[in-house]
XYZ file of C-alpha atoms in Angstrom:
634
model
C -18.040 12.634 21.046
C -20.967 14.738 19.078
C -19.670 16.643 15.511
C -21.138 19.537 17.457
C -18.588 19.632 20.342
C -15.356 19.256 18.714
C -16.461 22.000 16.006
C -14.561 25.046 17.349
C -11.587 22.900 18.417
C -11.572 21.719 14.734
C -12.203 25.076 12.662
C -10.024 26.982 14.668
C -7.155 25.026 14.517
C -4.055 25.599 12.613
C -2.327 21.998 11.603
C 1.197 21.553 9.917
C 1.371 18.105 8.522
C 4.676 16.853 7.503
C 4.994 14.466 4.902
C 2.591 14.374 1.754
C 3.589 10.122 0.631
C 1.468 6.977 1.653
C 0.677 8.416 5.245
C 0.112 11.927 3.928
C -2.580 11.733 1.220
C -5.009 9.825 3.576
C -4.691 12.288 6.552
C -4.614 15.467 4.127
C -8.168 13.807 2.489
C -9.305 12.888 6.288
C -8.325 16.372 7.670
C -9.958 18.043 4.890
C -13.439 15.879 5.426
C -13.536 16.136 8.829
C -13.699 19.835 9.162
C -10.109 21.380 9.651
C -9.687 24.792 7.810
C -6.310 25.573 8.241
C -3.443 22.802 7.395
C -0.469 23.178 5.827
C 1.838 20.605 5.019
C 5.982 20.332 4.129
C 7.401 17.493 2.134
C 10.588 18.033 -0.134
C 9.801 14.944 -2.428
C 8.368 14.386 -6.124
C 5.832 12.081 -7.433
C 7.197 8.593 -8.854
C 5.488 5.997 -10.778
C 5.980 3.596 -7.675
C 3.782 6.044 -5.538
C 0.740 5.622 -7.895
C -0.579 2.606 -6.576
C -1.489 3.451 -3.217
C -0.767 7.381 -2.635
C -4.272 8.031 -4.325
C -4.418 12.005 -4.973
C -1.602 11.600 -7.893
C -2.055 10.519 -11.300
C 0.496 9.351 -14.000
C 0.466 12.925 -15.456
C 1.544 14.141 -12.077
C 5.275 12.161 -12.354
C 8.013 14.480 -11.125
C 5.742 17.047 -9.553
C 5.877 18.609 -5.984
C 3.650 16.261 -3.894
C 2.995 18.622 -1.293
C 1.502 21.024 -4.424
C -0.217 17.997 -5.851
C -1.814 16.693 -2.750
C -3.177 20.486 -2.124
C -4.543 21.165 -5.319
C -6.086 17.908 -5.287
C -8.032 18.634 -2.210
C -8.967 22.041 -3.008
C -11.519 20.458 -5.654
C -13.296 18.503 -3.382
C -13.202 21.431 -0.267
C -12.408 24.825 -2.213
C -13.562 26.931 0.774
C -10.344 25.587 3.364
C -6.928 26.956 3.632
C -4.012 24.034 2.550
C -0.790 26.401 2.264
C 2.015 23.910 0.938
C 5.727 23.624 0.634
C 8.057 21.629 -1.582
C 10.727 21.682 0.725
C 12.825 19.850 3.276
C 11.838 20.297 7.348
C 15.096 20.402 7.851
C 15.721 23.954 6.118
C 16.280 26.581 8.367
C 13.242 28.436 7.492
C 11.185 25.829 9.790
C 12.643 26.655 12.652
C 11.318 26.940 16.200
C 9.199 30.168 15.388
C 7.252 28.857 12.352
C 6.418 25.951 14.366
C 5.256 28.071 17.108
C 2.187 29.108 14.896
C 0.921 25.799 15.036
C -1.800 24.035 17.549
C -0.556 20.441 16.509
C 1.884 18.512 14.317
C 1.106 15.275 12.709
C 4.170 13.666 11.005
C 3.871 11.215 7.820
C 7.407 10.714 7.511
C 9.640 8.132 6.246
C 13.036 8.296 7.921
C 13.949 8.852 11.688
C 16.258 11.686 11.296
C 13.489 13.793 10.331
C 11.244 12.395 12.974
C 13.929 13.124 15.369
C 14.102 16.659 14.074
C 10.473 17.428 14.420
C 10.618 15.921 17.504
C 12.942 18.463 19.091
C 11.045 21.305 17.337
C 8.108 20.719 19.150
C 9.303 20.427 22.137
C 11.279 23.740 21.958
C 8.251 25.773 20.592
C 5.814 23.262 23.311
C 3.796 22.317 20.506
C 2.022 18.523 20.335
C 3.238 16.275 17.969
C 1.262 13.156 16.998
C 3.735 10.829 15.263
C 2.966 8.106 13.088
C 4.446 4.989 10.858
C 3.047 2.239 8.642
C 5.093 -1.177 7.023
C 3.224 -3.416 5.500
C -0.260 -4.440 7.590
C 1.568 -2.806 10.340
C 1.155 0.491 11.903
C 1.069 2.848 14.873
C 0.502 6.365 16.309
C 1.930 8.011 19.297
C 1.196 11.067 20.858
C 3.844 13.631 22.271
C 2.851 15.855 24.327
C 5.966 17.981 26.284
C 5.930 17.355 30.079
C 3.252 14.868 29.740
C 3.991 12.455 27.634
C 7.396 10.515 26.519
C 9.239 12.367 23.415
C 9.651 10.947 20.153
C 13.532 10.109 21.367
C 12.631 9.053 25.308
C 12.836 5.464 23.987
C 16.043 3.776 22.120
C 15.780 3.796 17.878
C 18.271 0.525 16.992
C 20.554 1.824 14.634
C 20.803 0.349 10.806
C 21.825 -3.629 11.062
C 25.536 -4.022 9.838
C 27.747 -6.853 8.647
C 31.158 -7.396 9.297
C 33.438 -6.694 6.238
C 35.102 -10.842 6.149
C 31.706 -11.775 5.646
C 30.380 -9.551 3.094
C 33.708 -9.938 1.117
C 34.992 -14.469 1.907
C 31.796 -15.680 3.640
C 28.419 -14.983 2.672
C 26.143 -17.318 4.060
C 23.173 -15.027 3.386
C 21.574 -13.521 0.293
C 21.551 -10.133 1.981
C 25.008 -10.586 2.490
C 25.777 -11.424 -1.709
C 23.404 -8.326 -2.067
C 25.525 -5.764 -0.037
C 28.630 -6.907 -1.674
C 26.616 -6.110 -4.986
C 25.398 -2.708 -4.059
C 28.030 -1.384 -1.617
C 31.417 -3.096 -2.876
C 30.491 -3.912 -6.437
C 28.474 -1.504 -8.008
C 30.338 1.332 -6.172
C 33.560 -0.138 -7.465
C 32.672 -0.127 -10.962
C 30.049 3.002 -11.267
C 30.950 5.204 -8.380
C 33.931 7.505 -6.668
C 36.925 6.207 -7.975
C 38.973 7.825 -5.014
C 37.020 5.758 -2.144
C 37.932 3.484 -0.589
C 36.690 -0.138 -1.096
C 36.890 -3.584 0.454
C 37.287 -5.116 -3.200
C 40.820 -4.125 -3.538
C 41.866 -6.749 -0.745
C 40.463 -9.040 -3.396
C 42.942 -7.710 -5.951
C 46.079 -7.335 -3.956
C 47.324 -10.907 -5.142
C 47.261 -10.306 -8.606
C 51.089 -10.671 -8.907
C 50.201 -12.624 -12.692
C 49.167 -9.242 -14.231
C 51.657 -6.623 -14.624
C 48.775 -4.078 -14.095
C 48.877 -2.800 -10.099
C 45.838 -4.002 -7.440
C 43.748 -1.074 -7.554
C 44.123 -0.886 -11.440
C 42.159 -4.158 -12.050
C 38.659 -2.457 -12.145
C 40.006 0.654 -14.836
C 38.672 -0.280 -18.586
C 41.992 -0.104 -20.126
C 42.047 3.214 -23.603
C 42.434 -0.376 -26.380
C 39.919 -2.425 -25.142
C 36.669 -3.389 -25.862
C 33.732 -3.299 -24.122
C 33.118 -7.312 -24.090
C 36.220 -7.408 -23.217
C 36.353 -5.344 -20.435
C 32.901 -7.064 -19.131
C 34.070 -10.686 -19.290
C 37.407 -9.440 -17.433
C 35.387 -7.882 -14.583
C 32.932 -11.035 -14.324
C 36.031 -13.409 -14.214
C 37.940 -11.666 -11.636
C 35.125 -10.972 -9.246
C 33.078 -14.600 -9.562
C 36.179 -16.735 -10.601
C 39.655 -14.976 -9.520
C 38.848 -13.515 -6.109
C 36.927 -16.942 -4.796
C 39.691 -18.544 -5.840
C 41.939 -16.500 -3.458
C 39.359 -17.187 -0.696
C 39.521 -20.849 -1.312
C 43.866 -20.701 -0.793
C 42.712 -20.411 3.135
C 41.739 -23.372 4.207
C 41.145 -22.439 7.745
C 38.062 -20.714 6.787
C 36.832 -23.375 4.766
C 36.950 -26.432 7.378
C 33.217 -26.185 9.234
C 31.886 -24.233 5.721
C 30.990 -25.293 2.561
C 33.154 -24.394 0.115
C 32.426 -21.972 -2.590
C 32.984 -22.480 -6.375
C 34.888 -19.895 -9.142
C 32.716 -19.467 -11.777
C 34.603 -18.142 -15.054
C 32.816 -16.954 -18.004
C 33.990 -19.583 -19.982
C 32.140 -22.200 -17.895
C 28.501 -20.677 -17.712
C 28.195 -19.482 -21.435
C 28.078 -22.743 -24.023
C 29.636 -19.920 -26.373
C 31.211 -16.712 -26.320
C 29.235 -13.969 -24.241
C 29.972 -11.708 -27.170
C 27.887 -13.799 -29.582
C 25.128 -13.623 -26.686
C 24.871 -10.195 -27.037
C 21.239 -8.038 -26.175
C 19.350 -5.685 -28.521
C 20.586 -2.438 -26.840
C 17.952 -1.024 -30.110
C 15.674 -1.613 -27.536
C 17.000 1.352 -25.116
C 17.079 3.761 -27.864
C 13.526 5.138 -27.623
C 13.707 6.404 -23.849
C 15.175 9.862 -22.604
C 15.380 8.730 -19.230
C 18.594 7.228 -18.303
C 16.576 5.753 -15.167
C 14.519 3.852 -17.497
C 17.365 1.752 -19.639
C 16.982 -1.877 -18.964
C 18.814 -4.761 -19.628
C 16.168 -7.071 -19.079
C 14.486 -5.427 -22.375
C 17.305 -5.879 -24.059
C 17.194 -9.561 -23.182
C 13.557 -10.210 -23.587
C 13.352 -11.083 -20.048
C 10.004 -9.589 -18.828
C 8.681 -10.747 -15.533
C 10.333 -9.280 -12.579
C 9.074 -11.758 -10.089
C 10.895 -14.836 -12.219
C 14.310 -16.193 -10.684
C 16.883 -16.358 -13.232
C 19.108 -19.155 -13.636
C 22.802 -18.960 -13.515
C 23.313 -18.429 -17.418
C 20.494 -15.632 -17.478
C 22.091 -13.580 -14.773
C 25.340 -13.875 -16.200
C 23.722 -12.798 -19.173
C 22.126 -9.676 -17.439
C 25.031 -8.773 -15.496
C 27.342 -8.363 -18.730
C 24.793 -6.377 -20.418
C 23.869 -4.041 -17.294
C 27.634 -3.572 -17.569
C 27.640 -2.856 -21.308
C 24.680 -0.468 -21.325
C 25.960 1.281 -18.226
C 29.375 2.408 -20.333
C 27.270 2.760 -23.768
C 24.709 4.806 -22.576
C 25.676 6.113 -19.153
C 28.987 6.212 -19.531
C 28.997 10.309 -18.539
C 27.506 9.046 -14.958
C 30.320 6.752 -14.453
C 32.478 8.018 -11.499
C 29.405 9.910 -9.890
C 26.694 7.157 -9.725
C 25.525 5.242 -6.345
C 22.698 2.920 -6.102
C 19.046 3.794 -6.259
C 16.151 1.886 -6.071
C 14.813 3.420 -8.766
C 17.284 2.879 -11.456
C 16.049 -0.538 -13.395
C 19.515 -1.085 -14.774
C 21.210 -0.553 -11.194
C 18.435 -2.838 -9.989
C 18.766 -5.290 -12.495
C 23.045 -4.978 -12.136
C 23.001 -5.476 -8.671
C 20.487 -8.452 -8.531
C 22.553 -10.354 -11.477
C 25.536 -10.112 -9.268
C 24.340 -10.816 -6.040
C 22.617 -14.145 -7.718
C 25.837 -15.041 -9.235
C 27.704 -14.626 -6.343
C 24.521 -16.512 -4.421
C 24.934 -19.293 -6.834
C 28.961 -19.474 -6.324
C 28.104 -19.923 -2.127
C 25.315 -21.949 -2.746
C 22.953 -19.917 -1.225
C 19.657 -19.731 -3.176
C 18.843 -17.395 -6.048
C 15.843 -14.525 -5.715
C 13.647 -12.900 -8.191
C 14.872 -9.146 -9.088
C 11.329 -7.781 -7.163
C 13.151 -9.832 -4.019
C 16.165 -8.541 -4.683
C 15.195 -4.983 -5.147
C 12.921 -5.166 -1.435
C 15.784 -6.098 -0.199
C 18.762 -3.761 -2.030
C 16.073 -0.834 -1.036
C 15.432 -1.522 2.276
C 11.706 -2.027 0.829
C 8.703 -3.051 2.635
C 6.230 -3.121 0.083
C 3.141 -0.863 1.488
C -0.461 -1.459 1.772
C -2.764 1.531 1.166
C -5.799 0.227 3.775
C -3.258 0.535 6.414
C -2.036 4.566 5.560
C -6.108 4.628 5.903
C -6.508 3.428 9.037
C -3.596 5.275 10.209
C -4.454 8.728 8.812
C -7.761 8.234 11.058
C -6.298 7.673 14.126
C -3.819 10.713 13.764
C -6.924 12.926 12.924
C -8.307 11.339 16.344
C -5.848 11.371 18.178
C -5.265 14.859 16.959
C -8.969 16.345 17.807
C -8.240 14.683 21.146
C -4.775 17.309 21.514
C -7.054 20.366 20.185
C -9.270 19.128 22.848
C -6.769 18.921 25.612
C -8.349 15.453 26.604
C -5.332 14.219 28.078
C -7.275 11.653 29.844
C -7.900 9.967 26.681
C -4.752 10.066 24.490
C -4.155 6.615 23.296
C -1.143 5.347 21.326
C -2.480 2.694 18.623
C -0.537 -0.389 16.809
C -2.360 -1.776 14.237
C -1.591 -5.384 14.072
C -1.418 -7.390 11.234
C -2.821 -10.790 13.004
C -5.564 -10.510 15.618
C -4.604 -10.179 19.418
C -7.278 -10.423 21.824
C -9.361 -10.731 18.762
C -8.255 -7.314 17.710
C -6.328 -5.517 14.875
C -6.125 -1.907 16.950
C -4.640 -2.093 19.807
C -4.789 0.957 21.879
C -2.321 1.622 24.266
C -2.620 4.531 27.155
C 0.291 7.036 26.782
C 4.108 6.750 29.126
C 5.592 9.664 31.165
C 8.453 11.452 30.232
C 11.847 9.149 30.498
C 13.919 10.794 33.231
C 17.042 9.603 31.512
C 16.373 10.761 28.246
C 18.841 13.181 26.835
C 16.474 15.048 24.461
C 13.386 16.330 26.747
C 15.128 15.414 30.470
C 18.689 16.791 29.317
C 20.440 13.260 31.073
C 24.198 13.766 30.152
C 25.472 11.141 27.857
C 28.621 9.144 27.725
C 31.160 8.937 25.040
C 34.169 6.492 25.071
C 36.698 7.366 22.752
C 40.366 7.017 22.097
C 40.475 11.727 22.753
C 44.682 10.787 21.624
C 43.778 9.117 17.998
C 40.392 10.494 17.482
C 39.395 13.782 15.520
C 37.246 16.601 16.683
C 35.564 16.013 12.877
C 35.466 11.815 13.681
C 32.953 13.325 16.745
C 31.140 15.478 14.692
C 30.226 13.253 11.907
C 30.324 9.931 13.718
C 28.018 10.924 16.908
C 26.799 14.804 16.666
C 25.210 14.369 13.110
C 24.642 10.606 12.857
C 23.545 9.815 16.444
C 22.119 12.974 17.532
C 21.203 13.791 14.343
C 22.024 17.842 15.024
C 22.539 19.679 11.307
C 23.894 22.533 12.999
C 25.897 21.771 15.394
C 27.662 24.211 18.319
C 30.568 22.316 20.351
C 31.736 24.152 23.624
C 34.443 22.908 26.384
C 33.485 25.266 29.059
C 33.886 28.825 28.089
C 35.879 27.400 25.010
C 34.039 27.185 21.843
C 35.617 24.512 19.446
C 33.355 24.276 16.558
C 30.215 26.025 14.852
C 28.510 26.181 11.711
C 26.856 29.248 10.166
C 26.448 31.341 7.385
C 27.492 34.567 9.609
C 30.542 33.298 10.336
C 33.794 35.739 9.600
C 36.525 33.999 7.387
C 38.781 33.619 10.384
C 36.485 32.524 12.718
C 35.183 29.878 10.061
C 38.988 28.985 8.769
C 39.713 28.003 12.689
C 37.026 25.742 13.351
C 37.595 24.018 10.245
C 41.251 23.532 11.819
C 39.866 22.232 14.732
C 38.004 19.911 12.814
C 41.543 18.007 11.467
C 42.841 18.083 15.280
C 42.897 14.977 17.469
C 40.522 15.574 20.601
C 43.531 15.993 23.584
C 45.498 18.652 21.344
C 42.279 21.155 20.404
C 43.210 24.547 21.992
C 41.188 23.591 24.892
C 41.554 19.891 24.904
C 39.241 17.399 25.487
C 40.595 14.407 27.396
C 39.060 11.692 30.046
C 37.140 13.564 32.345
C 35.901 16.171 29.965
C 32.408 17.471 29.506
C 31.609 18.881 25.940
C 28.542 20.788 25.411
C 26.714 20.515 22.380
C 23.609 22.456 21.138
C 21.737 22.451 17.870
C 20.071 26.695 17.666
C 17.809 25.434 14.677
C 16.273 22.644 17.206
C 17.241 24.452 19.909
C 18.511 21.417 21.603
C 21.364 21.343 24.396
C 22.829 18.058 25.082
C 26.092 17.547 27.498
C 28.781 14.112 27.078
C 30.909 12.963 29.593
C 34.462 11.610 27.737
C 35.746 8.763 29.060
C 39.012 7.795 27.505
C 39.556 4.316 26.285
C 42.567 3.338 24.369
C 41.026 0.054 21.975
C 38.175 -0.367 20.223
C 37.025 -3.860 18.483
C 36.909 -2.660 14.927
C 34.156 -5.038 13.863
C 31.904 -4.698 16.671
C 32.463 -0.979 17.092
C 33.900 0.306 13.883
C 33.138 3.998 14.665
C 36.232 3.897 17.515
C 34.225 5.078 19.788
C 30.823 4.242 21.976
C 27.896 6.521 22.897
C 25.905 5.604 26.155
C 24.210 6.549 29.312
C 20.158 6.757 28.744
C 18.020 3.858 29.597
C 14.478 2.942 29.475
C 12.225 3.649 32.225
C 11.276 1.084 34.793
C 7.340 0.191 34.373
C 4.814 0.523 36.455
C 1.521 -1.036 35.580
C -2.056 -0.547 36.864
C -4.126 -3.935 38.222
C -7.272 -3.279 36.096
C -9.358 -5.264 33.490
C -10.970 -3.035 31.682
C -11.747 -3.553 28.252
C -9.331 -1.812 26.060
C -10.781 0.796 24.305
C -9.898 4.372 22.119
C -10.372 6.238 24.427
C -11.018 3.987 27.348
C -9.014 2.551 30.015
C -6.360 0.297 28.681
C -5.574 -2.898 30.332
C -1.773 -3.404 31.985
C -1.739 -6.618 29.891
C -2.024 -4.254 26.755
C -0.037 -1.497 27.965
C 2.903 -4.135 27.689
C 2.542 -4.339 23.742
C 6.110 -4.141 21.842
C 5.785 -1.012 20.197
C 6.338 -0.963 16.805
C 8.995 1.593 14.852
C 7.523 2.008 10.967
C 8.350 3.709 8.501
C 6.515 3.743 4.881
C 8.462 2.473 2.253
C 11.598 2.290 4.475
C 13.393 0.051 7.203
C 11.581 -0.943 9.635
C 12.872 -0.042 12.978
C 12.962 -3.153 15.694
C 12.565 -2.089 18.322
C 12.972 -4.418 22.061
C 10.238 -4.749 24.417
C 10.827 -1.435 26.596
C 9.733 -1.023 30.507
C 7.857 2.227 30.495
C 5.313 3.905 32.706
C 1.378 5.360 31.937
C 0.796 8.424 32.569
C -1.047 9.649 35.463
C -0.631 6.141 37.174
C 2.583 7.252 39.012
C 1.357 8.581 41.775
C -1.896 5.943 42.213
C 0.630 2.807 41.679
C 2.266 2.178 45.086
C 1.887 -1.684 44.893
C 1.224 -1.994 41.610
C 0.465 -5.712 40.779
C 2.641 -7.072 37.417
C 0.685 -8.731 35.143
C 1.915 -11.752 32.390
C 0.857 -10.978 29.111
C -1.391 -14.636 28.002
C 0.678 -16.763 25.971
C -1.876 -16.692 22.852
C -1.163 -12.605 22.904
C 0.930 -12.348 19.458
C 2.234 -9.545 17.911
C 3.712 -9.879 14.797
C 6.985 -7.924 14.522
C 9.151 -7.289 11.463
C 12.847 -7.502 12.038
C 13.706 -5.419 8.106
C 17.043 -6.590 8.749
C 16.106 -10.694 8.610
C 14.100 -9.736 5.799
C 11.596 -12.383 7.657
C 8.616 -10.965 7.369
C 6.414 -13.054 8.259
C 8.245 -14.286 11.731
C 5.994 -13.861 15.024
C 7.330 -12.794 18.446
C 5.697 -13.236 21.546
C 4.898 -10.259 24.135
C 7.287 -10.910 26.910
């Protein structure tokens, strides 16, 4: 394709680019170089030391500055004569709503979470603008194009939701160091640091405390007399010595495990922890309460080293003590975040003591924090490679070259002797409830379950709507709004506290609610079906969304090479796609059956094709935290 031909397609385009991290600084550069004029680009997030290494138009002196600013005045200096209008703000904000996107010949998204994917996703199909989507972990990568009525939406194929574990195990049977880490971060640490008032799996730990005169849920309140070595070694005792000794009193749960061992401070310190105590001195010279470490006060300096028993318990009573000597003020409001060391380094002493107690082996606090943050570490050549094929795939939209859309996984171990692996685009899913409006189905208990268990348990967290608009018929039953009168507002809110079968026009087995999102401009419809149970560790929302599926596939019999741009083999047109997000959990997601576009029609017998058995494609489960575990095409 000559420079010379793609010209006015290029300098007359207007591109919104979303996202300004890893992704975002390579395709703002790339845009910029390869002739766009016009771009303008959203992301709500600051620079951080961590981004240095790899999101290359930041410097050091650029820490806690807008990177959508930083990124555009970086850019000017190298192509002053261009447009790059930016905004340090979130997508989601109503002011990005179906009109500004209207303005727009293309979309390319560097983002890092699928809720905002999802909502970009439905914004460009209500203003029918193309979307080219993107996602990198690690030396894997991909980029899919979206274009409405063509192609498949962002949402025609199944995202798997975040991997849970079941309570018992998290709190009596770890058998995993994930599992010692969630107790740390989600149980623990929000225990001691966070919302008093919430609820938390640790008190069934303390319920058997009948020795102490104080009550259950008093156990983890620093008592007005005492100390704070005091207060440390109590905690450490009663969550590494005290509760596994309550586990241990059932013996049914011990006889095909191995059993787990109490540690008490008394047996891991040769001498009192108080006579072990750090140089908190150290601390003093830092503002930033981010930026206290008990690992400085310690000595300890490599973050890759694993600790051994007596050096985490030594870490874990100091993160305690520094957290109440110099934090004390955040205590109550605080929740974990990768980037707080002393969190970090709190959370990895107690999931290795508890690793230690359960004999499951101890991790370095770099592990530890990977896996606490949901962290795949990324690799700056692959945002490169990516960004290029966006910009591609992009001139190839402004081009209306639908003939030659590709989507492309970069691979991380050669298949076919190849790293890129183009892939022609699928048709729309029929059944999908975003872009083919398929109804869903929701089972739910409508005589136990609230209107506001629907809202927040499947509007906002599985359809991911922000503003949502629930109708029964003619009856409307809940809506958000700033223009909302005080009555009008004051009912819904009632509804909101109602179980489903007594709203005023109640929703029972049978039922059809209609739900629509006016920022996306997004209508979806749910069937109810009534169920009375619900297995509370296998479906601990009380209630099951269903009813989309994934395409059937229908393949072409060719073998032509596979190419960008080119014809794609079926063989390759089978590839697993991969779900990535920078810096974030990567999304697994199964091998779907899907169908090209354009081959409808042509396919009437299509001949099915076996993928050869030395085709690998190296998948990351985030959740296994097994990264470098290969699965074979299917």
């Amino acid at each position: 394709m000559a420079s010379h031909q793609r010209s006015p397609a290029i300098k007359g385009a207007k591109v919104l680019m979303v996202g300004a991290g890893g992704i975002g600084c390579e395709l703002l550069k790339t845009l910029a170089l390869s002739g766009f004029e016009d771009i303008h680009i959203i992301d709500m997030d600051t620079i951080e030391v961590s981004n240095l290494n790899r999101q290359f138009l930041f410097r050091q002196s650029h820490v806690g500055q807008s990177k959508a600013k930083v990124a555009r005045d970086a850019v000017l200096r190298f192509r002053p004569h261009i447009s790059i209008t930016s905004y340090h703000a979130n997508v989601k904000d109503p002011d990005f709503n179906v009109d500004f996107f209207k303005q727009f010949n293309v979309v390319l998204n560097g983002l890092d979470n699928l809720d905002a994917r999802r909502h970009v996703n439905r914004l460009c199909l209500a203003s029918d603008v193309p979307l080219v989507e993107s996602g990198t972990t690690g030396f894997l990568g991909q980029v899919t194009v979206h274009v409405k009525g063509k192609t498949e939406c962002y949402e025609c194929q199944p995202k798997p939701t975040p991997k849970t574990y079941p309570v018992c195990t998290i709190t009596s049977t770890p058998s995993k160091f994930v599992h010692c880490i969630v107790w740390a971060k989600d149980l623990l640490f929000a225990k001691l640091f966070g919302d008093k008032n919430q609820e938390n799996d640790l008190n069934a730990r303390s319920s058997n405390a009948a020795s102490s005169s104080q009550q259950a849920e008093d156990v983890f309140e620093r008592q007005n007399d005492e100390g704070i070595d005091e207060y440390a070694k109590r905690i450490y005792d009663h969550v590494f010595g005290y509760n596994i000794g309550v586990a241990l009193s059932n013996e049914e749960t011990w006889k095909n495990r191995n059993r787990p061992k109490p540690l008490y401070s008394r047996d891991v310190f040769p001498e009192e922890p108080s006579q072990q105590n750090g140089n908190m001195d150290k601390n003093c010279a830092t503002d930033d309460p981010l930026s206290v470490s008990a690992m400085a006060s310690l000595g300890l300096k490599n973050p890759q080293d694993i600790w051994s028993l007596l050096e985490n318990s030594r870490i874990f009573l100091e993160a305690l003590k520094l957290f109440f000597g110099k934090r004390e003020k955040e205590i109550g409001n605080l929740s974990f975040d990768k980037d707080d060391q002393l969190a970090v380094e709190f959370v990895t002493a107690a999931a290795n003591i508890r690793a230690a107690s359960f004999g499951i082996p101890l991790h370095s606090l770099f592990e530890a924090k990977g896996i606490a943050g949901n962290i795949v570490h990324a690799v700056a050549t692959t945002n490169a490679v990516i960004a290029g094929l966006i910009v591609i795939e992009a001139i190839k939209v402004l081009q209306r070259d639908a003939n030659n859309y590709r989507m492309t996984y970069c691979l991380e171990h050669p298949s076919r002797k190849m790293l890129l692996m183009p892939v022609e685009p699928f048709e729309p899913n029929k059944s999908c409830y975003v872009c083919s409006e398929t109804p869903l189905l929701l089972e739910v208990n409508t005589h136990r379950s609230k209107l506001r268990d629907f809202v927040e348990k499947i509007v906002k967290a599985k359809l991911g709507m922000n503003c949502p608009l629930i109708m029964h018929g003619p009856a409307l039953l809940y809506e958000v709004g700033d223009d909302l009168d005080k009555d009008m507002a004051a009912n819904y809110a009632a509804n909101l506290e109602k179980v489903l079968s007594e709203l005023p026009s109640p929703v029972t087995g049978g039922t059809m609610l209609t739900v629509e999102d006016l920022q996306q401009e997004f209508t979806c419809n749910i069937n109810i079906k009534h169920r009375e149970e619900f297995d509370e560790e296998k479906e601990p929302d009380g209630m099951l969304l269903s009813g989309w599926t994934q395409a059937p596939r229908v393949e072409k019999d060719d073998n032509k090479t596979v190419g960008n741009g080119g014809s794609s083999t079926s063989n390759a047109s089978s590839a697993m796609p991969v779900e990535a997000e920078e810096d974030d959990d990567i999304e697994f997601v199964p091998t779907g059956k899907k169908r090209k576009v354009g081959e409808i029609s042509k396919a009437t017998n299509p001949n099915l094709s076996d993928v050869a058995d030395d085709d690998v494609l190296v998948m990351l489960d985030g959740e296994n935290l097994d990264i470098n575990k290969k699965k074979k095409l299917q």
